[in-house]
Short mmCIF file of C-alpha atoms and ligand atoms in Angstrom, two decimals:
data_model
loop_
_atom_site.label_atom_id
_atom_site.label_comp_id
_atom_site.label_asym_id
_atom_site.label_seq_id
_atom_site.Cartn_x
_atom_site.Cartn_y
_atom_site.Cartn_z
CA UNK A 1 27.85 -13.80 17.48
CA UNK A 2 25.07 -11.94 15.13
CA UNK A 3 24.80 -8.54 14.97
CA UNK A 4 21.29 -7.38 15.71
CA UNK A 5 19.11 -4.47 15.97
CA UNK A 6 19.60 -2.14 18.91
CA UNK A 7 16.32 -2.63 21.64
CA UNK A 8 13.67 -0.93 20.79
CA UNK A 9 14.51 0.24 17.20
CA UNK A 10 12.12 -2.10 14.95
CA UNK A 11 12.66 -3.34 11.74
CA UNK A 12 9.56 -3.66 9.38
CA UNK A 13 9.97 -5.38 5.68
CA UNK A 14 6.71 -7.48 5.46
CA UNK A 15 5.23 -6.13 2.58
CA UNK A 16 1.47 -6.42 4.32
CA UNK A 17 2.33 -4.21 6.83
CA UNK A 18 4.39 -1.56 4.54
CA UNK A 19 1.07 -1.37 2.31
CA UNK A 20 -0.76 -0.83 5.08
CA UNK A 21 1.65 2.15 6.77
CA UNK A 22 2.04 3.88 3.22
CA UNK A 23 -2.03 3.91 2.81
CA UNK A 24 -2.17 4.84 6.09
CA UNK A 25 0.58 7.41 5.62
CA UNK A 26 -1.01 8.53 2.53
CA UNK A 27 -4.01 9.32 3.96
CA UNK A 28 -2.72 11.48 6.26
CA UNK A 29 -0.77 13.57 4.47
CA UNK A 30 -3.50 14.25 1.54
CA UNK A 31 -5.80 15.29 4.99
CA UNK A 32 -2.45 17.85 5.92
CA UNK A 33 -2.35 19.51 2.32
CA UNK A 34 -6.02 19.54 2.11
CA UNK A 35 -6.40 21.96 5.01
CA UNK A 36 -3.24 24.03 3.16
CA UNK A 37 -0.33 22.56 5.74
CA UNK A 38 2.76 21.89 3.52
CA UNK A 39 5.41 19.29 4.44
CA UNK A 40 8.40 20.44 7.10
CA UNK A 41 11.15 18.24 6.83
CA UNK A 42 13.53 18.61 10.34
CA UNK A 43 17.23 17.75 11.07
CA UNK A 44 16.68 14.59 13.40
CA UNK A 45 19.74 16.00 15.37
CA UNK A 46 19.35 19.38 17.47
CA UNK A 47 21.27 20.75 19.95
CA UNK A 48 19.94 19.03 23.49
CA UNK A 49 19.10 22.88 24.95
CA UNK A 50 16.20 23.08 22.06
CA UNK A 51 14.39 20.36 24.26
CA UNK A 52 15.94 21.45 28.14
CA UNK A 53 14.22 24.87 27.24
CA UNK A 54 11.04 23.76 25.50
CA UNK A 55 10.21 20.31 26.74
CA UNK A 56 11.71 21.46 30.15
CA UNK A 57 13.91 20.37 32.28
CA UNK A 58 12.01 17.98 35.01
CA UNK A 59 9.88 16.78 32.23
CA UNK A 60 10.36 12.89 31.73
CA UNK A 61 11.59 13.10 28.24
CA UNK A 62 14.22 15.84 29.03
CA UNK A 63 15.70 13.54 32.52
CA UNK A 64 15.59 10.19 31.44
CA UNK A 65 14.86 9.32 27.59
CA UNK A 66 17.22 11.72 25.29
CA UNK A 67 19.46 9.99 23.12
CA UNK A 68 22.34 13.16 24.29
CA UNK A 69 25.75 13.05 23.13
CA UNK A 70 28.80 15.11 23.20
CA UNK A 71 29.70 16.37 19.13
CA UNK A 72 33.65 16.18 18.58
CA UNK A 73 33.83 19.66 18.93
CA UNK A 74 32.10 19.37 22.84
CA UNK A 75 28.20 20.55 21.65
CA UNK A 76 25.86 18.44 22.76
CA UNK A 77 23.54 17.18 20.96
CA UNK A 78 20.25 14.92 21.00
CA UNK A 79 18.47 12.78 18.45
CA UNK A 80 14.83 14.50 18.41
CA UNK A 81 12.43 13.04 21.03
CA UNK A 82 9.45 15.14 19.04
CA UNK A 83 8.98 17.73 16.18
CA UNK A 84 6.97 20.59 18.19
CA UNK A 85 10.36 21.98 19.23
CA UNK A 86 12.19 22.36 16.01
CA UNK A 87 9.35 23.46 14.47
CA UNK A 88 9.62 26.46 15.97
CA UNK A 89 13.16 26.90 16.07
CA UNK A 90 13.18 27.06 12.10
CA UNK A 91 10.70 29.22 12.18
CA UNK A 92 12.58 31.68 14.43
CA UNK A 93 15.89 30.75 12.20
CA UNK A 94 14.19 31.48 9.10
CA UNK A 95 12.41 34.18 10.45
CA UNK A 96 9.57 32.62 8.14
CA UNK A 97 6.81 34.57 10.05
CA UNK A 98 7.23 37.82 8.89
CA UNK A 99 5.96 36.94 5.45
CA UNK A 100 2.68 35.11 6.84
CA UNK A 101 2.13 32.38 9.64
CA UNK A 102 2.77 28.57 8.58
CA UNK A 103 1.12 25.52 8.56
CA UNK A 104 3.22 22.46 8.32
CA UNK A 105 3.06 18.76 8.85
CA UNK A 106 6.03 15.84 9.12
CA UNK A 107 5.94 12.97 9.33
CA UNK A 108 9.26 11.28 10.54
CA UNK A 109 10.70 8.93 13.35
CA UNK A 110 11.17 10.47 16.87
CA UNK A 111 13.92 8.53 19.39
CA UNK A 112 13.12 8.17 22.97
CA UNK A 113 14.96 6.12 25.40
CA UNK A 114 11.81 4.92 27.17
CA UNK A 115 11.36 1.29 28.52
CA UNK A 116 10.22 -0.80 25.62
CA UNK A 117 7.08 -2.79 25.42
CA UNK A 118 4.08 -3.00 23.35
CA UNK A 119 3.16 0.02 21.31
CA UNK A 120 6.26 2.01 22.83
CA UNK A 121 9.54 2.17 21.24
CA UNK A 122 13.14 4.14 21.50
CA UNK A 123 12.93 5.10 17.93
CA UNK A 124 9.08 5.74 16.51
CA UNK A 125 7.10 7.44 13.97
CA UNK A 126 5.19 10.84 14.34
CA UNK A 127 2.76 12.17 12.11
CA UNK A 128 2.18 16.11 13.27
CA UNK A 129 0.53 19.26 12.26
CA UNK A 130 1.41 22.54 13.62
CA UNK A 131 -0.16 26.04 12.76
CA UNK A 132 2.51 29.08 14.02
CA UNK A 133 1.58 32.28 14.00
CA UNK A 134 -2.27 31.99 14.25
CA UNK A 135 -3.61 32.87 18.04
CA UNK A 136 -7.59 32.60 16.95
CA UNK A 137 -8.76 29.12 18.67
CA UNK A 138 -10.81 28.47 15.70
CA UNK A 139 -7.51 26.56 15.00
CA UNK A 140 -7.39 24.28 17.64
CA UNK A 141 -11.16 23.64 16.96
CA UNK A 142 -10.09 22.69 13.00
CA UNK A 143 -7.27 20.50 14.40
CA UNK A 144 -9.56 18.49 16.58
CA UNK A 145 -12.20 18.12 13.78
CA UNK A 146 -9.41 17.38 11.51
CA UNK A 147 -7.89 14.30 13.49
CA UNK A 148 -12.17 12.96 14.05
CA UNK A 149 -12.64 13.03 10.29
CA UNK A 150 -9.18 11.55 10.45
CA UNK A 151 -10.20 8.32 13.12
CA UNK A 152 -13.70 8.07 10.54
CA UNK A 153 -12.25 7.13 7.51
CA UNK A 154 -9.75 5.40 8.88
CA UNK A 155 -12.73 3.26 10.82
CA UNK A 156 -11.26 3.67 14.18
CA UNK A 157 -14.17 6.52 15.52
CA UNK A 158 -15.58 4.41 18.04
CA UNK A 159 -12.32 3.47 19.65
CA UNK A 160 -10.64 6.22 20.50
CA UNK A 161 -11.86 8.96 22.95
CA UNK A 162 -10.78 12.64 23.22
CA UNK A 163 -9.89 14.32 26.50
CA UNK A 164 -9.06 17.60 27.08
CA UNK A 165 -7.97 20.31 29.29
CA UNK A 166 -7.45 24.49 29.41
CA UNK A 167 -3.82 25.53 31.01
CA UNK A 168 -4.42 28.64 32.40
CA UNK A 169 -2.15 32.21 32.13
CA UNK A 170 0.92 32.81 34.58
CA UNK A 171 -1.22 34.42 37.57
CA UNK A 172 -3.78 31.74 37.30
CA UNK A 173 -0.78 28.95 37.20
CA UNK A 174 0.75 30.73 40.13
CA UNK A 175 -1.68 30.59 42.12
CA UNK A 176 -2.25 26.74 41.07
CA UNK A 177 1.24 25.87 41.82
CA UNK A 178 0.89 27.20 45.24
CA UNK A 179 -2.21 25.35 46.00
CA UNK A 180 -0.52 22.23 44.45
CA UNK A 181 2.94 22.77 45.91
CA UNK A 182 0.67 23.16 49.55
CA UNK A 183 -1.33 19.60 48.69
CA UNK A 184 1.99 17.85 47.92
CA UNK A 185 3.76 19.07 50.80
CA UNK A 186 1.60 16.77 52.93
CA UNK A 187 2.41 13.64 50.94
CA UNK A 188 6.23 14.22 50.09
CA UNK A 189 7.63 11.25 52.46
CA UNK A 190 7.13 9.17 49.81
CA UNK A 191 8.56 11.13 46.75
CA UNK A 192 11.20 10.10 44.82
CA UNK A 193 14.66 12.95 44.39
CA UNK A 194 13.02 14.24 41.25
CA UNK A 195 9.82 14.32 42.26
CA UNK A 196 10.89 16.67 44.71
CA UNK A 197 12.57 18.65 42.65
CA UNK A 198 9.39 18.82 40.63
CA UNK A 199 7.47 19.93 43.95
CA UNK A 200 9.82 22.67 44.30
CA UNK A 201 10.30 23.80 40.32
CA UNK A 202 7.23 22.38 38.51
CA UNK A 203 4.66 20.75 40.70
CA UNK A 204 2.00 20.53 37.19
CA UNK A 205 4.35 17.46 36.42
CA UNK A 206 3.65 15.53 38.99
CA UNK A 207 -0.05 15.24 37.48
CA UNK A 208 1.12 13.87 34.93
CA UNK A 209 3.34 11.09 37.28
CA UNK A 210 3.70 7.41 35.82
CA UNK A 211 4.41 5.94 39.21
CA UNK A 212 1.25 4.22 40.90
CA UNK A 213 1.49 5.72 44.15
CA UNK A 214 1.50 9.15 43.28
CA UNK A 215 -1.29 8.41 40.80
CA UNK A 216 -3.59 7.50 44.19
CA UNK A 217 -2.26 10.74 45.77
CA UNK A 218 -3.21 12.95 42.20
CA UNK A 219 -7.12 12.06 42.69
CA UNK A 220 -7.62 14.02 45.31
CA UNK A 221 -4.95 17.02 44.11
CA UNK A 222 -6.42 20.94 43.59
CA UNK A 223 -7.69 21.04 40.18
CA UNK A 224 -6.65 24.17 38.00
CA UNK A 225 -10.14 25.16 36.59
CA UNK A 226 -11.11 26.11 40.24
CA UNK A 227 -8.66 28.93 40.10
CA UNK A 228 -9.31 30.42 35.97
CA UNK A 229 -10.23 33.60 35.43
CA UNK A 230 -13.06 34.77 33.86
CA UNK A 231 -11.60 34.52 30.28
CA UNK A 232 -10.00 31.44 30.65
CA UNK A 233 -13.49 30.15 31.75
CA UNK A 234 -14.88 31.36 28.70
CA UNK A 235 -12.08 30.49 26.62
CA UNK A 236 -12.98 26.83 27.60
CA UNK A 237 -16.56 26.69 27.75
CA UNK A 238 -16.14 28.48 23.89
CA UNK A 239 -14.00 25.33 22.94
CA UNK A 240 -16.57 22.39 24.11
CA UNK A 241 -19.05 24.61 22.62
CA UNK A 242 -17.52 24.08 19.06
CA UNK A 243 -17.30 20.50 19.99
CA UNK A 244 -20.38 19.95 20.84
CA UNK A 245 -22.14 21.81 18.07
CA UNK A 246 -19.77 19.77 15.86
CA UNK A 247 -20.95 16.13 18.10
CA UNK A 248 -17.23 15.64 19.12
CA UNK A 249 -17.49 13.62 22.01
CA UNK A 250 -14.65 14.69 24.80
CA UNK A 251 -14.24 14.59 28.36
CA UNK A 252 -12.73 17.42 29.97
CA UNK A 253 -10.08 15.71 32.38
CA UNK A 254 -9.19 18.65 34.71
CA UNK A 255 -5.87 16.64 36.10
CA UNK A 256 -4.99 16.43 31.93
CA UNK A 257 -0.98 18.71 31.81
CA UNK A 258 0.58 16.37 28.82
CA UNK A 259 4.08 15.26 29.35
CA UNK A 260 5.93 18.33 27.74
CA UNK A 261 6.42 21.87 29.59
CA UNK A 262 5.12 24.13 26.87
CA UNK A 263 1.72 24.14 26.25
CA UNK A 264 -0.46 26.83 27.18
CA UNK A 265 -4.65 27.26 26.87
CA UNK A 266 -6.21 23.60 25.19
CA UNK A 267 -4.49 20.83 25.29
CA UNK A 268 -5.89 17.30 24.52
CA UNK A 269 -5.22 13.81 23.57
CA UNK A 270 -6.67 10.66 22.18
CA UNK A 271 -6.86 7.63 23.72
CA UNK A 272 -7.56 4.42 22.52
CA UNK A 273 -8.38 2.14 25.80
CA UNK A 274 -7.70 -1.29 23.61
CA UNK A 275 -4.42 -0.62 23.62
CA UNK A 276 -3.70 -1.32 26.67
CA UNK A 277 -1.01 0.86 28.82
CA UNK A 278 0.39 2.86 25.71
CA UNK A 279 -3.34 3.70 25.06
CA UNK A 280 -2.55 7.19 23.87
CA UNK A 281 -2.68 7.71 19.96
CA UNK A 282 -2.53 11.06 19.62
CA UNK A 283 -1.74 14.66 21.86
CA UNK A 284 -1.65 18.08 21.04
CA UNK A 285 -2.49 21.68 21.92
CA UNK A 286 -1.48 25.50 22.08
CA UNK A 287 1.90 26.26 23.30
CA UNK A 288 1.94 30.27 22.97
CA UNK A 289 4.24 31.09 24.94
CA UNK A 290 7.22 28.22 23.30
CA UNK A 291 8.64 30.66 20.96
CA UNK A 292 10.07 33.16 23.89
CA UNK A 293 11.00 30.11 25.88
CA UNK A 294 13.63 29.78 22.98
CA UNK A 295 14.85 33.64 22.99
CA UNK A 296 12.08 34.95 20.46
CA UNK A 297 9.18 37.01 21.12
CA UNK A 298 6.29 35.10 21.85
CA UNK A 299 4.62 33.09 18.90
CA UNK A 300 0.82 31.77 19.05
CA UNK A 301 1.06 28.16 17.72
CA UNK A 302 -0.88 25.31 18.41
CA UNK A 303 -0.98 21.63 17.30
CA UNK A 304 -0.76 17.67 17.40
CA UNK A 305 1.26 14.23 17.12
CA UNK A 306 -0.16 11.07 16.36
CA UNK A 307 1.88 8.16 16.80
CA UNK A 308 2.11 5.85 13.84
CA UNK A 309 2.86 2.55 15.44
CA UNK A 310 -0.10 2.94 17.53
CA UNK A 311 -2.59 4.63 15.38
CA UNK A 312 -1.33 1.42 12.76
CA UNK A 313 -2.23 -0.84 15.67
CA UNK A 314 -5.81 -0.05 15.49
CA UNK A 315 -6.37 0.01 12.02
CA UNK A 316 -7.69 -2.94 9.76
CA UNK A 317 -6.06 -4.14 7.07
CA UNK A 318 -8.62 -3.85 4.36
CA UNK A 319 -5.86 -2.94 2.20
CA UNK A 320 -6.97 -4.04 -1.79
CA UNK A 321 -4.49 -6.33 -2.71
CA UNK A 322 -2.06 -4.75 -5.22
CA UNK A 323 -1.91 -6.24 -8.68
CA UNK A 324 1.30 -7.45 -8.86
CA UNK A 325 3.01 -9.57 -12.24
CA UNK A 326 5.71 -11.67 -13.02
CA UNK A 327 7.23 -12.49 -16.17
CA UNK A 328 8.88 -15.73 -16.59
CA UNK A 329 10.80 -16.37 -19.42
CA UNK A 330 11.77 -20.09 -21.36
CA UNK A 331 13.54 -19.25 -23.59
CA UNK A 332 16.84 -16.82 -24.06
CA UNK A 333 14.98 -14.85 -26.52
CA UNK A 334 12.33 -14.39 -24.42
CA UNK A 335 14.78 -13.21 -21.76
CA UNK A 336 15.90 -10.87 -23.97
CA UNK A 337 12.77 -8.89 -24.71
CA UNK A 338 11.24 -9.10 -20.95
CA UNK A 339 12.88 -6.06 -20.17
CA UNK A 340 11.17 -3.96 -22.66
CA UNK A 341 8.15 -5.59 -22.19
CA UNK A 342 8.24 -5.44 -18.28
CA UNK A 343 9.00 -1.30 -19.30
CA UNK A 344 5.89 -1.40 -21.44
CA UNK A 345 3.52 -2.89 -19.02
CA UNK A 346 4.82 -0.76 -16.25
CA UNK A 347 4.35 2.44 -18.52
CA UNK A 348 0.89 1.47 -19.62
CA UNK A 349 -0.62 0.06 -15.84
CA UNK A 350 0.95 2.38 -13.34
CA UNK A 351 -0.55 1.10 -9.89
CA UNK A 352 0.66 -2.36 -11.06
CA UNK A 353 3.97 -3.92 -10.00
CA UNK A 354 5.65 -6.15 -12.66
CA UNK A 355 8.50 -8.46 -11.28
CA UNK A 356 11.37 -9.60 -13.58
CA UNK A 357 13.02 -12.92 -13.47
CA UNK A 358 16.52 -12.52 -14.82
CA UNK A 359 17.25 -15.91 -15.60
CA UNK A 360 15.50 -18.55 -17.88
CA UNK A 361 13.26 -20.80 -16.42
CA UNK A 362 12.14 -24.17 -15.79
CA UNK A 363 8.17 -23.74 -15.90
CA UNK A 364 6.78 -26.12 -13.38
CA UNK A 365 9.40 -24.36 -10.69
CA UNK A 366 8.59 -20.94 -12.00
CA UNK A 367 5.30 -21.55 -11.38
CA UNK A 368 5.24 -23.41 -7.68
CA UNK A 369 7.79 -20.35 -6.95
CA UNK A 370 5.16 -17.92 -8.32
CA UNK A 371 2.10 -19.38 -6.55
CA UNK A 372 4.27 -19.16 -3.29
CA UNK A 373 5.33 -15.62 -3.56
CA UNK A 374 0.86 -14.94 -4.06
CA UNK A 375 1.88 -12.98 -7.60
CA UNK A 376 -1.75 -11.92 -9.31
CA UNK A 377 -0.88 -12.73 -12.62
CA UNK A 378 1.69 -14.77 -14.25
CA UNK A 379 3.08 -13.96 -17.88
CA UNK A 380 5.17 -17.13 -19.87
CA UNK A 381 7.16 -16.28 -22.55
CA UNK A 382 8.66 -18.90 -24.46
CA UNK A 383 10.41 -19.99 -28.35
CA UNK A 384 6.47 -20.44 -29.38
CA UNK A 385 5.07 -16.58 -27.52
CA UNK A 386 7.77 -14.99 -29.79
CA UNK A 387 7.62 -16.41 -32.45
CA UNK A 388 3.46 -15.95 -32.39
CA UNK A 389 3.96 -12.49 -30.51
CA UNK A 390 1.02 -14.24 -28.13
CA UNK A 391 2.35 -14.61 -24.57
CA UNK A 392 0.44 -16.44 -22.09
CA UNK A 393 -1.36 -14.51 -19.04
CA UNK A 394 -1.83 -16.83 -16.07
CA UNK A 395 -4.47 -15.53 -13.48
CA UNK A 396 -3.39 -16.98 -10.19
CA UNK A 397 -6.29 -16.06 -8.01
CA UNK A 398 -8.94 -17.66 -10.57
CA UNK A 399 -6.67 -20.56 -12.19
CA UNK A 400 -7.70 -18.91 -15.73
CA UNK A 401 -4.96 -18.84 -19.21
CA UNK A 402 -5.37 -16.90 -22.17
CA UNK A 403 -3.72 -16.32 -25.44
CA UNK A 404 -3.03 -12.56 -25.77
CA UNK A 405 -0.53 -10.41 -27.42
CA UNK A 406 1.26 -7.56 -25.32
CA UNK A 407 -1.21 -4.72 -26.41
CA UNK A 408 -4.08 -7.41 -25.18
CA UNK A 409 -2.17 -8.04 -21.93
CA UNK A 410 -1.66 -4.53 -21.29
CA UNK A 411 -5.97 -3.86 -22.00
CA UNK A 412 -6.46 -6.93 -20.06
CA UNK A 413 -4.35 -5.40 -16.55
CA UNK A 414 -5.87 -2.05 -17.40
CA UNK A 415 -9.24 -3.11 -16.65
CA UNK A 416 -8.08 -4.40 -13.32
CA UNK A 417 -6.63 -1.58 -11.64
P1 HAM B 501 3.69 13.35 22.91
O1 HAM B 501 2.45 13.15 23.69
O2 HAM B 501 4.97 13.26 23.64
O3 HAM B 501 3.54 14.76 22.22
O4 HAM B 501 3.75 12.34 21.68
C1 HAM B 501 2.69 12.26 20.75
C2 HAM B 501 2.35 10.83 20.45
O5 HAM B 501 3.52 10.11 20.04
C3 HAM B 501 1.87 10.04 21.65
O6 HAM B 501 0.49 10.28 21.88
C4 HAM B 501 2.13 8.61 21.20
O7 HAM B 501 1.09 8.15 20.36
C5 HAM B 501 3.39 8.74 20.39
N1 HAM B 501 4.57 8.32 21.19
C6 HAM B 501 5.22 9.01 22.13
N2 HAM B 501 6.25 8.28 22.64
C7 HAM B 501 6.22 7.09 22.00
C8 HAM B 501 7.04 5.90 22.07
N3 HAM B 501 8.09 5.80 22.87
N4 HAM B 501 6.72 4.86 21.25
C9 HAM B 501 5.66 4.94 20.40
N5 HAM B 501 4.88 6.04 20.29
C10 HAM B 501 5.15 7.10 21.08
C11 HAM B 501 4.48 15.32 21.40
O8 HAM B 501 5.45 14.75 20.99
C12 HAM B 501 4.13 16.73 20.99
N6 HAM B 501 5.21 17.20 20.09
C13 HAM B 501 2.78 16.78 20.33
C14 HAM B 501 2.41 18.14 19.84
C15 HAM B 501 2.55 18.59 18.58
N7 HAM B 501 1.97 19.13 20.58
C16 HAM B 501 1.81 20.20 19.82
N8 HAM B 501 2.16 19.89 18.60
#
């Protein structure tokens, strides 16, 4: 029997859809440098207590969907379900804050072992920002302006939709958990082992509950903002203020905890409802307090993840089609001198991608095979081209020929990049 790939780990070669991820990928990361973030590249393996502390430990990602093994020498270990995590555990390693706080982006694939169907996968790409050591909440304000600019240019505005929420501090989440802990108490016939466990340990989670049932129960649950304190009010109202003065749409979702145990003040995420039920493109926010959950003092950060395969999803293709060349050579001469005058070409029209043929050709068959493989231009190079140092330039897309030496060929692609 064939080998193939393992479920949910995709393989992509169609060169239409790598065009499209590497503009789209492109884009991105000029919008990351722009606002001064430089690239953080991560070690996909960590040790699996990065993400028990940090993601925590009744989250879904941290029960169910790490990729854990045991290391030959009994540490165990976990390919990366996100970035957030080891973002700040370099940053504590390197102690790279007591220079000046850092702004980084990656962009790199993240394994989860979740169920797969449309638009969610065990291994996937991230794209993610993340500002550490900044506390102002002009920050988070920046991020979320950053990521509608983002959605504009990429055309996608008017299908995705921001919602947000404000965690509260420890005395206002105590007293939430109690009031929550009290509401579920009356409904916990039905729960599942860990859901109890959650009612016991981290009752926000179950908020955030995939399973139907408990969704029906959530609608009527306590909601936090009823128990802020004045600051936290303020701290919120200050946030849709900026949005609104900047005509960000959002919807404040007071039921909103993300997935992921650390976050702290705004949190957020985009949704794209076309999608279907992996509608969620993009989710971020401050996690303050995720630095001292790993053995540091605390560490004001605060940021986002978009995920590629979705966020490609809901992009159009309007993708210029690259200029791309072939040279076919007749002759054995001909063969001889392609190389050089591929080099040339490539040297003189960067942006353009010129193909060699390494064998001598037959010219009706190089030319079918040409058409078929939707090359721009065609160059044929036979005994006559070198001995008249005029080569012939075939323009596929208009059925045109001319005459032209190498210099003219070169002027000729220049002018169509
Ligand atoms: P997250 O919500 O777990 O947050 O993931 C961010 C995004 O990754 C999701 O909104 C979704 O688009 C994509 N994603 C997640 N799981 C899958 C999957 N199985 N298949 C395809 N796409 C997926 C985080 O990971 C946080 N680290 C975000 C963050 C950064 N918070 C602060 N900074």
């Amino acid at each position: 029997m064939s080998i193939q790939a393992v479920r949910g780990f995709n393989d992509i070669f169609d060169t239409e859809t790598t065009a499209k991820i590497q503009a789209v990928e492109q884009l991105l990361i000029q919008a990351a440098q722009a606002h001064g973030y430089s690239e953080v590249r991560l070690p996909f393996l960590e040790k699996a207590e990065l993400y028990r502390r940090s993601i925590g430990e009744t989250s879904d990602i941290v029960n169910k969907e790490m990729y854990t093994f045991s290391d030959k020498n009994d540490d165990l270990l976990c390919l990366r379900p996100e970035g957030t995590a080891s973002c700040i555990r370099t940053a504590i390693e390197h102690n790279v804050l007591y220079q000046h706080s850092r702004k980084w982006y990656y962009l790199s694939p993240m394994f989860r072992r979740e169920r797969p169907q449309k638009g969610r996968y065990r291994q996937f790409y991230q794209f993610g920002m993340e500002a550490i050591g900044i506390a102002e909440p002009f920050v988070d304000i920046e991020h979320l302006l950053l990521l509608h600019n983002i959605f504009k240019t990429l055309k996608i505005g008017s299908k995705v939709r921001l919602t947000l929420n404000y965690l509260g501090g420890a005395d206002t989440r105590a007293r939430y958990k109690q009031a929550l802990q009290a509401y579920y108490h009356q409904h916990k016939n039905s729960f599942s082992p860990l859901d109890l466990q959650r009612l016991e340990e981290n009752p926000l989670r179950i908020l955030d509950s995939k399973d139907s049932s408990l969704q029906a129960i959530n609608k009527n649950a306590p909601v936090m903002s009823n128990f802020y304190n004045d600051s936290e009010q303020k701290a919120l109202e200050a946030i849709t203020q900026q949005l609104n003065a900047h005509e960000i749409a959002y919807a404040h979702n007071p039921y909103l905890v993300r997935g992921l145990d650390y976050y702290t003040g705004c949190i957020y995420e985009w949704v794209a409802p076309e999608l279907g039920a992996q509608a969620t493109v993009c989710g971020g926010g401050r996690y303050d307090k995720l630095a001292n959950q790993l053995g540091s003092q605390d560490i004001a950060a605060t940021g986002f993840s978009i995920g590629m395969e979705r966020l490609l999803e809901l992009v159009e293709t309007n993708i210029p089609p690259k200029i791309t060349v072939t040279w076919i050579s007749l002759s054995e001469e001909s063969l001889k001198s392609s190389l050089q005058s591929c080099h040339k070409i490539r040297q003189a029209c960067p942006g353009i991608s010129v193909d060699t043929n390494y064998d001598i050709s037959k010219i009706k068959n190089a030319l079918k095979k040409a058409n078929k493989r939707g090359y721009t231009y065609v160059i044929i190079s036979g005994e006559d081209e070198i001995n008249t140092g005029k080569y012939q330039l075939k323009d596929m897309i208009n059925n045109e020929q001319y005459s032209l030496s190498l210099e003219e060929i070169i002027t000729h692609l220049q002018h169509k990049v």
